[in-house]
XYZ file of C-alpha atoms in Angstrom:
755
model
C -0.009 0.087 0.071
C 3.060 2.200 -0.633
C 3.789 2.719 3.550
C 3.145 -0.190 5.609
C 6.233 -2.357 6.687
C 5.901 -6.014 4.918
C 5.921 -8.904 7.250
C 8.964 -9.271 8.878
C 10.821 -6.648 7.244
C 11.504 -3.228 8.673
C 13.403 -0.337 6.715
C 14.292 2.872 8.446
C 16.444 5.644 7.462
C 19.760 6.288 8.929
C 20.367 8.912 11.891
C 22.569 12.053 11.963
C 23.827 14.251 9.377
C 25.226 11.188 7.308
C 21.791 10.545 6.090
C 21.789 14.082 4.477
C 25.340 14.112 3.151
C 25.723 11.038 1.397
C 23.844 8.553 -0.944
C 26.177 5.719 0.015
C 25.468 4.147 3.443
C 28.694 2.323 4.457
C 31.817 4.460 3.097
C 34.377 4.211 5.712
C 36.910 5.900 3.289
C 34.826 8.823 2.638
C 35.630 8.399 -1.086
C 31.875 8.759 -2.238
C 31.740 12.098 -0.381
C 33.823 13.694 -3.205
C 31.392 12.089 -5.939
C 27.995 12.842 -7.310
C 26.747 10.923 -4.300
C 27.632 13.634 -2.148
C 24.184 15.372 -1.476
C 24.214 18.290 1.580
C 27.886 17.881 2.344
C 28.560 21.497 0.546
C 25.644 23.032 2.647
C 26.551 21.124 6.168
C 30.375 21.883 5.694
C 29.933 25.410 5.466
C 27.633 25.598 8.466
C 30.195 23.922 10.262
C 33.003 26.080 8.984
C 31.004 28.967 10.729
C 30.582 27.247 14.070
C 27.681 24.804 14.019
C 28.322 21.672 15.924
C 26.248 18.461 15.146
C 23.651 17.852 17.929
C 24.231 21.101 19.619
C 22.902 23.500 17.112
C 22.809 21.232 13.619
C 20.301 18.507 13.767
C 19.394 16.351 10.766
C 15.860 14.566 10.393
C 16.099 11.797 8.025
C 12.814 10.483 6.822
C 11.711 7.383 4.817
C 11.455 9.032 1.194
C 9.638 5.701 0.112
C 6.088 6.664 1.739
C 3.715 9.299 1.713
C 4.217 12.234 4.107
C 0.841 11.731 5.267
C 1.412 8.539 6.629
C 4.696 9.262 8.527
C 3.118 10.001 11.965
C 0.917 7.178 11.695
C 3.520 4.804 11.254
C 6.340 6.228 12.819
C 5.152 8.936 14.964
C 7.524 11.011 13.061
C 6.253 14.724 13.175
C 5.582 14.399 17.133
C 8.662 13.442 17.619
C 10.027 16.136 15.510
C 7.989 18.392 17.456
C 9.363 17.587 20.686
C 12.909 17.485 19.271
C 12.221 21.180 17.775
C 11.377 22.553 21.199
C 14.724 20.663 22.873
C 16.518 22.550 20.135
C 15.359 26.060 20.782
C 15.369 25.538 24.668
C 19.202 24.411 24.682
C 20.113 27.251 22.228
C 18.643 30.011 24.419
C 15.446 30.318 22.675
C 16.705 30.910 19.239
C 14.549 29.828 16.740
C 15.371 27.246 14.049
C 16.218 27.493 10.221
C 14.559 24.346 8.547
C 16.738 23.536 5.335
C 15.504 21.151 2.948
C 16.625 19.632 -0.414
C 13.952 18.189 -2.984
C 11.367 16.285 -1.722
C 12.526 17.239 1.846
C 10.759 20.561 0.989
C 7.552 18.705 0.421
C 7.905 17.015 3.785
C 8.610 19.989 5.753
C 5.620 22.085 4.239
C 3.274 19.385 5.107
C 4.818 19.098 9.003
C 4.121 22.831 9.245
C 0.574 22.087 8.174
C 0.198 19.330 10.291
C 1.193 21.160 13.316
C -1.180 24.014 12.437
C -4.127 21.550 11.770
C -4.008 17.976 13.558
C -4.884 17.611 17.023
C -1.642 17.060 18.757
C -0.037 20.384 16.764
C -3.242 22.626 17.871
C -2.664 21.185 21.473
C 0.737 22.205 21.658
C -0.376 25.812 19.997
C -0.573 25.187 16.384
C 0.311 28.144 14.195
C 1.677 29.957 17.249
C 3.963 26.884 18.165
C 5.285 27.491 14.629
C 5.953 31.383 15.076
C 7.725 30.400 18.216
C 9.881 27.852 16.795
C 10.543 28.444 13.242
C 12.957 31.745 11.905
C 13.102 30.542 8.329
C 12.154 27.932 6.050
C 14.765 27.182 3.003
C 13.484 24.685 0.670
C 16.480 24.218 -1.816
C 15.190 22.687 -5.253
C 11.969 22.058 -3.516
C 8.704 20.678 -5.849
C 6.165 22.631 -3.480
C 3.487 22.627 -6.372
C 4.398 18.864 -7.589
C 6.156 18.621 -10.846
C 5.593 16.415 -14.159
C 8.709 14.353 -13.452
C 7.017 12.769 -10.523
C 4.318 11.240 -12.556
C 6.356 10.438 -15.417
C 8.345 8.445 -13.516
C 5.659 6.568 -11.739
C 3.883 5.835 -14.840
C 7.090 4.923 -17.287
C 9.750 3.461 -14.591
C 12.228 5.940 -16.081
C 13.522 6.988 -12.722
C 14.631 3.457 -12.109
C 16.969 3.495 -14.952
C 19.911 4.392 -12.606
C 19.176 0.755 -10.808
C 18.387 -1.128 -13.813
C 19.764 -3.509 -14.454
C 22.378 -3.718 -11.660
C 20.012 -3.795 -8.645
C 16.869 -4.917 -10.258
C 15.635 -5.969 -13.888
C 14.077 -3.072 -15.992
C 10.555 -4.606 -15.772
C 11.049 -4.746 -11.948
C 11.699 -1.186 -11.824
C 8.015 -0.293 -12.332
C 6.989 -2.848 -9.329
C 9.710 -1.017 -7.027
C 8.770 2.545 -7.943
C 5.082 1.898 -7.828
C 5.407 0.360 -4.490
C 6.814 3.780 -3.147
C 3.618 5.749 -1.981
C 5.733 8.911 -1.879
C 5.343 9.851 -5.776
C 1.766 11.451 -5.008
C 3.573 14.189 -3.203
C 5.153 15.014 -6.535
C 2.496 14.597 -8.900
C 1.925 17.879 -10.833
C -1.211 19.933 -10.139
C -3.291 21.559 -12.609
C -2.254 24.870 -10.915
C 1.057 24.591 -13.157
C -0.886 24.337 -16.385
C -2.162 27.769 -16.004
C 1.316 29.274 -15.683
C 2.467 28.532 -19.250
C 1.323 27.496 -22.813
C 0.440 23.885 -21.453
C -2.904 22.041 -21.520
C -2.041 19.085 -20.316
C 0.962 17.242 -18.436
C 0.311 13.958 -20.297
C -0.958 13.208 -23.637
C -1.939 9.583 -25.075
C -2.038 8.175 -29.016
C -5.732 7.650 -29.841
C -5.350 3.658 -30.430
C -7.508 0.443 -30.535
C -6.337 -2.365 -28.566
C -6.665 -6.255 -29.362
C -5.710 -8.278 -26.261
C -4.702 -11.941 -26.784
C -4.433 -14.532 -23.854
C -3.334 -17.927 -24.830
C -4.673 -20.470 -22.444
C -3.316 -23.731 -23.742
C -2.313 -25.468 -26.713
C -3.060 -29.128 -27.865
C -1.576 -31.233 -30.715
C -2.964 -34.750 -32.198
C 0.320 -36.276 -32.374
C 2.953 -36.431 -29.877
C 6.395 -34.655 -30.575
C 9.652 -34.213 -28.502
C 10.456 -31.096 -30.474
C 10.019 -27.726 -28.733
C 7.049 -25.603 -30.089
C 5.700 -22.231 -29.828
C 3.103 -20.119 -31.025
C 3.392 -17.464 -33.499
C 0.750 -14.533 -33.825
C 0.728 -11.883 -36.622
C -1.583 -9.226 -36.312
C -2.479 -6.998 -39.267
C -4.236 -3.579 -38.372
C -7.413 -2.463 -39.868
C -7.281 -0.110 -42.726
C -3.518 0.506 -42.785
C -2.491 -3.056 -42.901
C 0.402 -2.529 -40.450
C 1.889 -5.858 -39.519
C 2.911 -7.105 -35.847
C 4.461 -10.387 -35.214
C 4.685 -11.984 -31.561
C 5.731 -15.187 -30.336
C 5.215 -17.151 -27.183
C 7.883 -18.733 -25.191
C 9.283 -22.073 -26.535
C 7.637 -25.163 -24.772
C 7.839 -28.863 -24.990
C 4.317 -29.974 -26.038
C 3.590 -33.733 -26.183
C -0.073 -33.381 -26.725
C -1.445 -30.919 -24.172
C -0.023 -27.858 -22.279
C -1.242 -24.876 -20.242
C 0.440 -21.820 -21.694
C -1.015 -18.724 -19.621
C 0.697 -16.107 -21.934
C -0.811 -12.608 -22.796
C -0.216 -10.521 -25.646
C -1.347 -6.717 -26.666
C -1.696 -5.074 -30.264
C -2.376 -1.473 -30.772
C -3.106 0.517 -33.842
C -4.183 4.156 -34.574
C -5.615 3.621 -38.103
C -9.285 3.102 -36.668
C -9.022 3.011 -33.041
C -12.450 2.798 -32.527
C -13.215 -0.455 -34.642
C -11.448 -3.713 -35.532
C -13.417 -4.757 -38.580
C -10.994 -5.693 -41.300
C -8.108 -6.540 -38.861
C -6.596 -9.813 -39.381
C -4.841 -12.223 -36.927
C -2.904 -15.225 -38.095
C -1.867 -17.985 -35.494
C 0.800 -20.463 -36.460
C 2.045 -23.411 -34.244
C 6.046 -23.531 -35.035
C 8.816 -26.121 -34.366
C 11.879 -24.249 -33.038
C 14.198 -26.402 -35.154
C 17.576 -24.694 -34.668
C 18.311 -20.869 -34.626
C 16.278 -19.100 -37.233
C 15.230 -22.373 -38.885
C 11.676 -23.038 -37.637
C 9.068 -25.592 -39.190
C 5.387 -24.665 -39.241
C 2.895 -27.278 -38.351
C -0.091 -25.793 -38.310
C -1.742 -22.484 -39.271
C -5.198 -20.494 -39.337
C -6.211 -16.880 -40.553
C -8.947 -14.927 -39.162
C -10.768 -11.999 -40.278
C -11.854 -9.969 -36.934
C -14.741 -8.088 -36.879
C -17.335 -6.885 -34.152
C -20.174 -9.100 -35.825
C -18.253 -11.856 -36.590
C -14.680 -13.459 -37.102
C -14.398 -15.602 -40.300
C -11.660 -18.038 -40.874
C -10.010 -17.249 -44.361
C -6.930 -19.819 -44.316
C -6.288 -22.954 -42.549
C -8.283 -24.499 -39.868
C -11.916 -24.795 -40.550
C -11.796 -22.494 -43.817
C -15.052 -20.593 -44.277
C -16.092 -21.207 -40.829
C -17.600 -18.332 -38.910
C -16.825 -17.661 -35.279
C -18.514 -14.970 -32.786
C -17.605 -11.488 -33.111
C -15.562 -9.268 -31.084
C -18.125 -7.455 -28.562
C -16.070 -4.321 -27.689
C -14.457 -4.308 -23.832
C -15.644 -7.966 -23.284
C -13.273 -11.131 -22.804
C -14.224 -13.993 -25.192
C -12.983 -17.365 -25.469
C -12.246 -19.011 -28.633
C -11.151 -22.464 -29.965
C -8.704 -22.090 -32.670
C -8.082 -24.991 -34.668
C -4.710 -24.494 -36.727
C -4.135 -27.139 -39.689
C -1.445 -28.623 -41.752
C -1.470 -31.378 -44.311
C -0.373 -33.990 -41.519
C -1.018 -32.027 -38.200
C -3.952 -30.671 -36.495
C -3.363 -28.420 -33.323
C -5.980 -26.683 -31.076
C -5.137 -23.226 -29.573
C -7.539 -21.706 -26.474
C -7.274 -18.307 -26.168
C -9.288 -15.449 -24.971
C -9.531 -12.057 -27.214
C -10.770 -8.911 -26.073
C -11.231 -5.826 -28.123
C -10.648 -2.453 -26.433
C -12.004 0.594 -28.714
C -10.531 4.065 -27.822
C -13.132 6.571 -26.412
C -12.470 10.207 -25.706
C -15.213 10.266 -23.151
C -15.442 6.814 -21.431
C -12.493 4.453 -20.431
C -12.806 0.605 -20.560
C -12.995 -0.830 -16.657
C -12.906 2.671 -15.178
C -12.361 2.106 -11.524
C -11.664 5.915 -10.725
C -14.140 7.668 -8.450
C -16.974 9.360 -9.896
C -17.141 13.104 -9.704
C -19.762 13.405 -7.819
C -18.029 11.344 -4.760
C -14.842 12.884 -5.372
C -14.842 16.417 -7.348
C -10.721 16.581 -6.790
C -8.424 18.934 -5.354
C -5.239 20.353 -6.125
C -2.513 17.554 -6.064
C -5.227 14.935 -5.500
C -6.574 14.347 -8.933
C -10.220 14.548 -10.058
C -11.632 17.309 -12.211
C -10.630 20.124 -10.044
C -6.853 19.519 -10.838
C -6.643 18.556 -14.278
C -6.346 20.653 -17.979
C -5.974 24.399 -18.886
C -9.056 26.698 -19.266
C -10.465 28.378 -22.404
C -10.141 31.682 -20.680
C -6.558 31.009 -19.876
C -6.119 30.208 -23.662
C -7.565 33.423 -24.495
C -5.527 35.365 -22.247
C -2.251 33.628 -23.805
C -3.304 34.308 -27.146
C -3.990 38.102 -26.337
C -0.546 38.457 -24.477
C 1.632 36.427 -26.553
C 0.349 36.160 -30.141
C -0.450 32.903 -32.199
C 2.965 31.324 -31.839
C 4.042 31.442 -28.752
C 0.254 31.865 -26.852
C -1.017 28.461 -28.603
C -0.704 25.779 -26.147
C 1.625 23.064 -26.920
C 0.175 19.759 -28.120
C 1.929 16.821 -29.855
C 1.656 15.691 -33.258
C 3.240 13.218 -35.620
C 6.661 14.114 -36.930
C 6.627 15.964 -40.301
C 9.073 12.741 -41.745
C 6.816 9.996 -40.439
C 3.578 11.302 -41.299
C 3.233 8.520 -44.151
C 3.391 5.770 -41.712
C 1.667 7.224 -38.803
C -0.898 9.492 -40.790
C -3.887 8.406 -38.791
C -2.449 9.247 -35.248
C -3.814 11.690 -33.240
C -3.482 12.400 -29.411
C -5.714 13.331 -26.428
C -4.907 14.846 -23.046
C -5.441 12.781 -20.246
C -4.984 13.678 -16.129
C -3.657 11.354 -13.600
C -6.469 9.613 -12.772
C -7.345 8.666 -16.267
C -3.383 7.436 -16.943
C -3.963 5.047 -14.070
C -7.114 3.607 -15.479
C -5.674 3.365 -18.844
C -2.741 1.545 -17.329
C -4.817 -0.729 -15.209
C -2.999 0.632 -11.952
C -6.197 -0.466 -9.862
C -4.118 -0.772 -6.574
C -1.785 2.146 -7.012
C -4.996 4.490 -7.784
C -6.611 3.250 -4.117
C -3.377 3.821 -2.608
C -2.805 7.191 -3.973
C -6.566 8.424 -3.211
C -6.415 6.960 0.409
C -2.886 8.656 1.066
C -3.801 11.998 -0.290
C -7.489 12.864 -1.705
C -8.490 11.315 1.795
C -5.959 13.017 3.855
C -7.608 16.343 4.917
C -4.558 18.484 5.870
C -2.980 17.604 2.477
C -6.405 17.756 0.647
C -6.875 21.476 1.792
C -3.422 22.909 2.236
C -0.944 21.022 -0.472
C -0.388 24.442 -2.257
C -1.215 26.753 0.694
C 1.462 28.889 2.702
C 2.427 27.360 5.889
C 0.413 29.178 8.699
C 3.207 30.637 11.433
C 5.990 30.387 8.991
C 6.825 34.170 8.386
C 9.789 33.976 6.139
C 10.602 31.588 3.273
C 13.808 31.609 1.231
C 13.266 29.229 -1.780
C 16.589 28.336 -3.532
C 16.767 26.544 -6.828
C 18.587 26.833 -10.444
C 16.607 27.702 -13.409
C 17.529 27.463 -17.245
C 17.970 23.793 -17.402
C 16.087 21.469 -19.766
C 13.473 20.237 -17.868
C 10.498 17.396 -18.314
C 7.018 19.116 -18.054
C 5.430 16.295 -20.097
C 5.165 13.396 -22.065
C 3.500 11.777 -24.807
C 2.646 7.788 -24.539
C 1.048 5.200 -26.697
C 0.136 1.385 -26.317
C 2.912 -1.265 -26.312
C 2.582 -4.080 -28.931
C 4.386 -6.737 -26.894
C 3.950 -9.985 -24.967
C 3.658 -9.705 -21.199
C 5.179 -12.541 -19.046
C 3.282 -13.807 -16.287
C 4.451 -12.341 -12.707
C 6.792 -9.897 -14.456
C 5.398 -6.345 -13.283
C 5.758 -3.840 -16.425
C 3.275 -1.243 -18.025
C 0.878 -1.508 -21.056
C 2.424 2.146 -22.398
C 5.605 3.374 -24.023
C 6.841 6.831 -24.993
C 5.870 7.850 -28.350
C 9.039 8.686 -30.202
C 7.058 9.377 -33.401
C 5.546 12.771 -32.409
C 6.735 16.424 -32.304
C 5.914 19.754 -30.460
C 5.974 22.857 -32.903
C 5.841 25.578 -30.134
C 9.177 27.431 -30.026
C 9.135 27.212 -26.204
C 9.316 23.487 -26.052
C 11.321 20.669 -27.200
C 10.321 17.015 -27.260
C 12.649 14.029 -27.533
C 11.514 10.470 -27.739
C 8.231 11.583 -25.998
C 9.747 13.352 -23.328
C 8.676 17.054 -23.520
C 11.134 19.913 -21.811
C 10.789 23.386 -21.129
C 13.617 25.270 -22.858
C 16.152 27.632 -21.185
C 15.305 31.097 -22.083
C 12.701 30.363 -24.182
C 9.352 28.724 -22.255
C 6.883 31.594 -21.753
C 6.082 31.546 -18.078
C 3.842 33.595 -16.005
C 5.327 36.913 -14.122
C 3.305 36.490 -11.447
C 0.310 34.584 -10.134
C -3.097 36.350 -9.981
C -6.130 36.541 -11.741
C -6.623 36.101 -15.317
C -7.124 39.478 -16.609
C -3.774 40.808 -14.497
C -1.438 37.537 -15.765
C 1.304 38.381 -18.113
C 3.588 35.737 -19.555
C 6.923 37.524 -20.409
C 9.260 35.661 -18.506
C 11.516 32.843 -20.488
C 12.893 30.208 -18.282
C 12.725 26.755 -17.283
C 13.515 24.655 -14.382
C 16.423 22.871 -12.872
C 16.101 19.770 -14.860
C 14.216 17.739 -12.488
C 11.630 20.251 -11.328
C 9.631 22.613 -13.246
C 10.331 26.336 -12.994
C 6.889 27.327 -11.238
C 7.022 24.494 -9.004
C 10.303 25.826 -7.605
C 9.029 29.345 -7.366
C 5.532 28.612 -6.209
C 6.326 30.058 -2.781
C 6.011 33.542 -4.178
C 2.522 32.857 -4.402
C 2.176 32.945 -0.510
C 3.395 36.642 -0.574
C -0.413 37.241 -0.314
C -0.636 35.718 2.757
C 1.852 37.868 4.527
C 4.828 35.692 4.156
C 8.007 37.140 3.248
C 9.557 35.206 0.439
C 12.823 35.782 -0.962
C 14.024 33.412 -3.836
C 17.260 32.751 -4.842
C 17.551 31.626 -8.643
C 20.731 30.605 -9.593
C 21.246 30.455 -13.572
C 22.142 26.959 -14.990
C 22.144 25.167 -11.689
C 20.840 21.340 -11.958
C 18.716 19.813 -9.123
C 21.633 18.479 -7.362
C 24.492 20.570 -7.834
C 22.748 23.516 -6.678
C 23.792 22.455 -3.102
C 27.367 22.862 -4.031
C 26.838 26.339 -5.827
C 28.105 29.497 -3.806
C 25.015 31.355 -4.338
C 23.120 28.588 -2.637
C 25.387 28.225 0.180
C 25.862 32.005 0.780
C 21.916 32.174 0.999
C 21.648 29.190 3.819
C 24.706 31.073 5.615
C 22.692 34.291 5.235
C 19.773 32.933 7.222
C 21.619 30.691 9.542
C 24.155 33.753 10.450
C 23.368 36.750 12.145
C 23.514 39.515 9.501
C 25.903 42.403 9.737
C 24.396 45.873 10.505
C 27.832 47.361 9.640
C 30.784 46.449 8.031
C 34.415 47.462 8.736
C 36.884 47.883 5.607
C 40.259 47.660 6.529
C 43.323 48.725 4.153
C 47.055 47.797 5.694
C 49.713 50.102 4.150
C 52.769 48.829 5.718
C 54.812 47.470 8.534
C 57.396 49.600 10.072
C 60.222 48.075 12.252
C 62.985 50.020 13.716
C 65.981 49.181 15.523
C 68.860 50.975 17.760
C 69.540 54.062 15.658
C 68.332 52.175 12.133
C 65.025 51.540 10.848
C 64.006 48.240 9.574
C 60.871 47.469 7.278
C 59.527 44.426 6.729
C 58.115 44.487 3.127
C 55.340 42.199 3.071
C 52.939 41.457 0.234
C 50.290 43.193 1.517
C 52.399 46.232 2.647
C 54.166 49.249 1.489
C 57.947 49.731 2.387
C 58.315 52.633 4.663
C 61.930 53.078 4.473
C 64.330 54.189 1.678
C 67.235 52.724 3.746
C 69.030 49.159 3.354
C 67.440 46.718 5.582
C 67.942 43.487 6.869
C 65.083 41.774 8.928
C 65.515 39.901 12.113
C 63.240 37.251 10.463
C 60.235 36.845 8.120
C 56.972 38.117 9.533
C 53.361 38.378 8.696
C 50.215 39.927 10.304
C 47.333 38.093 11.531
C 44.094 39.491 12.173
C 41.340 37.095 14.078
C 37.644 37.807 13.911
C 34.660 35.599 15.338
C 37.512 32.874 15.904
C 38.320 32.731 12.108
C 41.900 34.116 11.419
C 42.984 36.248 8.371
C 46.689 36.652 7.442
C 48.988 38.425 4.895
C 51.468 36.492 2.933
C 54.572 35.755 4.551
C 57.541 38.172 3.365
C 61.248 36.819 2.955
C 64.170 38.965 3.933
C 64.487 41.746 1.064
C 66.572 44.908 0.900
C 64.353 47.968 0.361
C 65.599 50.669 -1.479
C 62.697 53.095 -1.859
C 58.986 53.360 -1.277
C 57.464 50.530 -3.323
C 54.055 48.938 -3.765
C 54.585 45.505 -2.727
C 50.878 44.493 -1.678
C 48.779 41.624 -3.113
C 46.092 41.386 -0.434
C 46.061 44.435 1.448
C 42.317 44.951 1.848
C 39.702 43.065 4.056
C 36.304 43.564 4.940
C 34.574 42.436 8.253
C 30.888 41.851 8.941
C 29.791 43.465 12.146
C 26.622 42.337 13.809
C 24.300 43.993 16.457
C 25.172 41.672 18.907
C 29.074 42.189 18.404
C 28.555 45.792 19.193
C 26.321 45.122 22.073
C 28.751 42.652 23.823
C 31.827 44.741 22.428
C 33.803 42.196 20.792
C 37.138 43.000 19.644
C 39.237 42.413 16.137
C 42.535 40.804 17.275
C 45.865 42.085 15.130
C 49.178 40.519 15.825
C 52.212 40.316 14.019
C 53.795 36.832 13.782
C 56.975 34.873 12.659
C 56.147 31.709 10.572
C 56.995 28.032 11.843
C 58.966 25.401 10.010
C 56.967 24.641 6.789
C 54.752 27.566 7.503
C 52.098 25.696 8.952
C 49.349 26.740 11.291
C 49.333 30.321 12.389
C 53.218 30.662 13.421
C 54.040 32.429 17.055
C 53.801 35.845 17.771
C 56.962 37.825 17.388
C 59.142 38.445 20.151
C 58.329 41.465 22.213
C 55.056 41.897 20.812
C 51.582 41.539 21.949
C 48.241 40.821 20.493
C 46.190 44.080 20.044
C 42.511 43.688 20.760
C 40.545 46.411 19.187
C 36.921 47.003 20.094
C 34.655 46.920 16.981
C 32.294 49.357 18.219
C 35.212 51.718 18.844
C 36.910 51.054 15.299
C 33.488 51.516 13.675
C 32.922 54.892 15.429
C 36.408 56.375 14.940
C 36.733 54.872 11.433
C 38.277 57.816 10.222
C 41.192 57.604 12.952
C 44.545 56.693 11.022
C 46.765 56.319 13.899
C 49.426 53.602 13.730
C 49.194 50.389 15.600
C 52.017 49.888 17.924
C 52.832 46.106 18.991
C 55.783 46.609 21.736
C 56.507 48.777 24.347
C 59.149 50.621 22.869
C 57.403 51.493 19.787
C 59.855 49.692 17.314
C 56.977 47.732 15.390
C 54.104 49.810 14.127
C 51.335 49.035 11.544
C 49.907 51.861 9.241
C 46.450 51.379 8.245
C 43.305 52.734 7.556
C 39.875 51.667 8.060
C 36.453 52.778 7.701
C 32.572 52.035 8.350
C 30.606 50.649 5.408
C 26.901 50.643 5.544
C 24.813 47.633 4.659
C 21.826 46.886 2.365
C 18.406 45.781 3.301
C 19.776 41.719 2.642
C 22.898 42.141 5.181
C 25.188 42.801 2.117
C 27.750 45.670 2.061
C 26.328 48.619 0.311
C 28.682 48.345 -2.805
C 27.551 44.985 -3.477
C 24.594 46.650 -5.135
């Protein structure tokens, strides 16, 4: 059912930061952390570097990503335990609120957690939205599919997301069984809301096709034989006459054998009817390699009124016709001059219909009107009003919604192919996913918190910082058709395949082998979300390669709920490599660290060293030589500055002879961020003159007879125009000439010159 433990098996996520940092569970060498298997390691490393400690003020909350978020409390008590741990985290850190950082699906989990706190009995008993206001400082979803994404339903329906695991971990057919056993996919199924924000009518399109299903039950012969046999089926489509041949497995048949093998043939020439189609059956002896011998054959003209035997068997005999959608059993006689065989098989003709699906097990609209991200009529397709608005704002070429059609160079072979849109409910019926449909509806549509809040602003969370990549080709739809194939018993698979013969002519989209993608800098996107009359589509962008553009950007729609939302878009960043991008890490640090209210800019001009009756200057890269005399220094030296426990040093200068004023600096400018807390606590900037150790390791040692200067940062900011030399020894022989100035900040805490 997508979330319960199978009997005798219990799998749970790892604990601690390792669960977030690396995909590989057992890696004692740490090698995989240097490969694409590393996930949030880049972010957590930055947090450690600025002083965060695991357990104390940096905690990881791993989760079982295979299951629906709606069932995590029921199975594991996950959300109530998380609330309790959040309370401890805030209490042990002096009341400081929490910054929740997530990646990908973790953002959907966190979003549901916020609503669970606000709307569940347990959460409301603890304060609900007020609890969130007290404990949550900011929500940072990195690459979060907060409005679902077409990649989710595409992977679930086709099994494509299992390509990285097949065939090494499991077979290609088994990937469907594995992926469809994960109830989490409903969390990232796309919502119809996304379709309103670009020239798209539907995520999924299906070729209109008729289907003949054949279920061979048994084969019998009138004469025993030890030669292996198989049944060859050749189907000729109505009107077009296109032929397809499929074979059963090879069996050793003495006189009778149960087969139980299933086949499917599909055609698009006349998808509503089967008249004039032909099915030929032949019993073949598998002699050696491609050399096989036919031992019995018959040909049948198929029709809805009757089936006519035209060749072999009882030629001229008439069998009952194929009533649409009904399974019918037949005894097919295959004859040759010396042999007679009988194939018992069931046939079913499934005509295509735009309005009615065969074996429709979906919930009736009267019982289930649907909801965003829950399927149903309320979560599908575009609207005529939106289509008119697109044409009005973009014109015909860009404002017409994309639709698939047969490729120009394949129209002769697929001239009759047309396509219709389908929502996820219809797709599950189309592929006979009865159990999966039931699990999906029970996990999401029947969960009141999800049904009413899956796309809404989280109450009590006042600041959200979405971080995501843009302008990478990103899947936003697919085009499917029926497979013509043999289905092996107990081998899970899908009845569909991607249609490689289609094209999309809209300039903002690209289709490759049935997969439709947003195109970087070309796909029209809504500029904002509002009433149709106010909407424009002048943005040209695509998502991060996995999540569609507007699902990443969805939190900006919550600004109308008085939520402060500041998105960070990183050009060209992919869904996973965004975690290692400086822009992403800087944004995370900006939320997790106190923002400066001022900056102190420091420029070092030169270090002057004077002796008895003579002047010595150490010409450091980053310093100006202050003497025109010949100089021999006592030792190599450098200057070290320490702020917030982080060291900043000049380069080491070797002994040189200075003959005049010379600009020798390379790195002589530093900028230090200063928070209000720094000034209130009167924290100091430490400066010292040091000599290097052997091998230039570490921070060296303080130069003889000098001391570390501790300069209160508040005073430096107040007296920023004071350019007095700094003296490091009692005799005044070692001085540093420097300048500093106070720099104001912008709203986001950056120095004013950054803008």
